[in-house]
Amino acid sequence: MNRRGRRLIAAIAGVVALLFVGRWAAGLLADRRWAAQISPAAVDFLTDWHVLRLTLDLTGFLLASAWFIGHLLIV
């Protein structure tokens, strides 16, 4: 693969990552604004909830990727 192909793959991966981060941030901000109308404690709870969900999603993605790559190399 040449240099142009690598740059294209990196750019596509960056755009996909930005789309996922933007979706997560939009959900977080919308929930925080909604929770602020209920109570300040709800804002903290929902923020912690979203951070926990992001952490679990990233951990699951990394474990699944490692599992796939490991089996790809072994088999």
Short mmCIF file of C-alpha atoms in Angstrom, two decimals:
data_model
loop_
_atom_site.label_atom_id
_atom_site.label_comp_id
_atom_site.label_asym_id
_atom_site.label_seq_id
_atom_site.Cartn_x
_atom_site.Cartn_y
_atom_site.Cartn_z
CA MET A 1 0.00 0.00 0.00
CA ASN A 2 1.40 3.36 -0.95
CA ARG A 3 1.52 6.56 1.05
CA ARG A 4 -1.65 7.98 -0.52
CA GLY A 5 -3.66 4.89 0.41
CA ARG A 6 -2.47 5.05 4.01
CA ARG A 7 -3.43 8.70 4.26
CA LEU A 8 -6.86 7.94 2.84
CA ILE A 9 -7.44 5.14 5.36
CA ALA A 10 -6.27 7.38 8.22
CA ALA A 11 -8.58 10.17 7.07
CA ILE A 12 -11.57 7.83 6.84
CA ALA A 13 -10.80 6.40 10.29
CA GLY A 14 -10.55 9.94 11.67
CA VAL A 15 -13.91 10.93 10.19
CA VAL A 16 -15.56 7.81 11.61
CA ALA A 17 -14.05 8.50 15.04
CA LEU A 18 -15.27 12.11 14.92
CA LEU A 19 -18.77 10.96 14.04
CA PHE A 20 -18.88 8.61 17.03
CA VAL A 21 -17.46 11.25 19.39
CA GLY A 22 -19.91 13.84 18.08
CA ARG A 23 -22.87 11.52 18.60
CA TRP A 24 -21.74 10.77 22.17
CA ALA A 25 -21.18 14.46 22.95
CA ALA A 26 -24.57 15.45 21.53
CA GLY A 27 -26.30 12.83 23.67
CA LEU A 28 -24.38 13.93 26.75
CA LEU A 29 -25.15 17.62 26.27
CA ALA A 30 -28.83 16.99 25.54
CA ASP A 31 -29.20 14.83 28.64
CA ARG A 32 -27.33 17.35 30.80
CA ARG A 33 -29.58 20.16 29.63
CA TRP A 34 -32.68 18.06 30.29
CA ALA A 35 -31.41 16.99 33.73
CA ALA A 36 -30.58 20.58 34.69
CA GLN A 37 -34.30 21.34 34.53
CA ILE A 38 -34.97 18.60 37.09
CA SER A 39 -32.16 19.00 39.64
CA PRO A 40 -28.40 19.67 39.86
CA ALA A 41 -27.84 16.20 41.30
CA ALA A 42 -29.41 14.69 38.19
CA VAL A 43 -26.81 16.45 36.02
CA ASP A 44 -23.95 14.85 37.93
CA PHE A 45 -25.61 11.43 37.85
CA LEU A 46 -26.26 11.54 34.10
CA THR A 47 -22.75 12.77 33.37
CA ASP A 48 -21.29 9.89 35.38
CA TRP A 49 -23.68 7.52 33.61
CA HIS A 50 -22.54 8.69 30.17
CA VAL A 51 -18.86 8.46 31.11
CA LEU A 52 -19.42 4.92 32.43
CA ARG A 53 -21.22 3.96 29.23
CA LEU A 54 -18.40 5.40 27.11
CA THR A 55 -15.82 3.51 29.16
CA LEU A 56 -17.72 0.24 28.81
CA ASP A 57 -18.23 0.77 25.08
CA LEU A 58 -14.55 1.50 24.48
CA THR A 59 -13.46 -1.45 26.62
CA GLY A 60 -15.80 -3.77 24.75
CA PHE A 61 -14.58 -2.46 21.40
CA LEU A 62 -10.92 -2.88 22.36
CA LEU A 63 -11.48 -6.40 23.72
CA ALA A 64 -13.44 -7.43 20.63
CA SER A 65 -10.73 -5.99 18.38
CA ALA A 66 -7.99 -7.78 20.30
CA TRP A 67 -9.99 -11.02 20.16
CA PHE A 68 -10.48 -10.69 16.41
CA ILE A 69 -6.85 -9.82 15.69
CA GLY A 70 -5.63 -12.61 17.97
CA HIS A 71 -7.75 -15.20 16.21
CA LEU A 72 -6.84 -13.77 12.82
CA LEU A 73 -3.13 -14.22 13.58
CA ILE A 74 -3.48 -17.64 15.23
CA VAL A 75 -5.81 -19.23 12.69
#
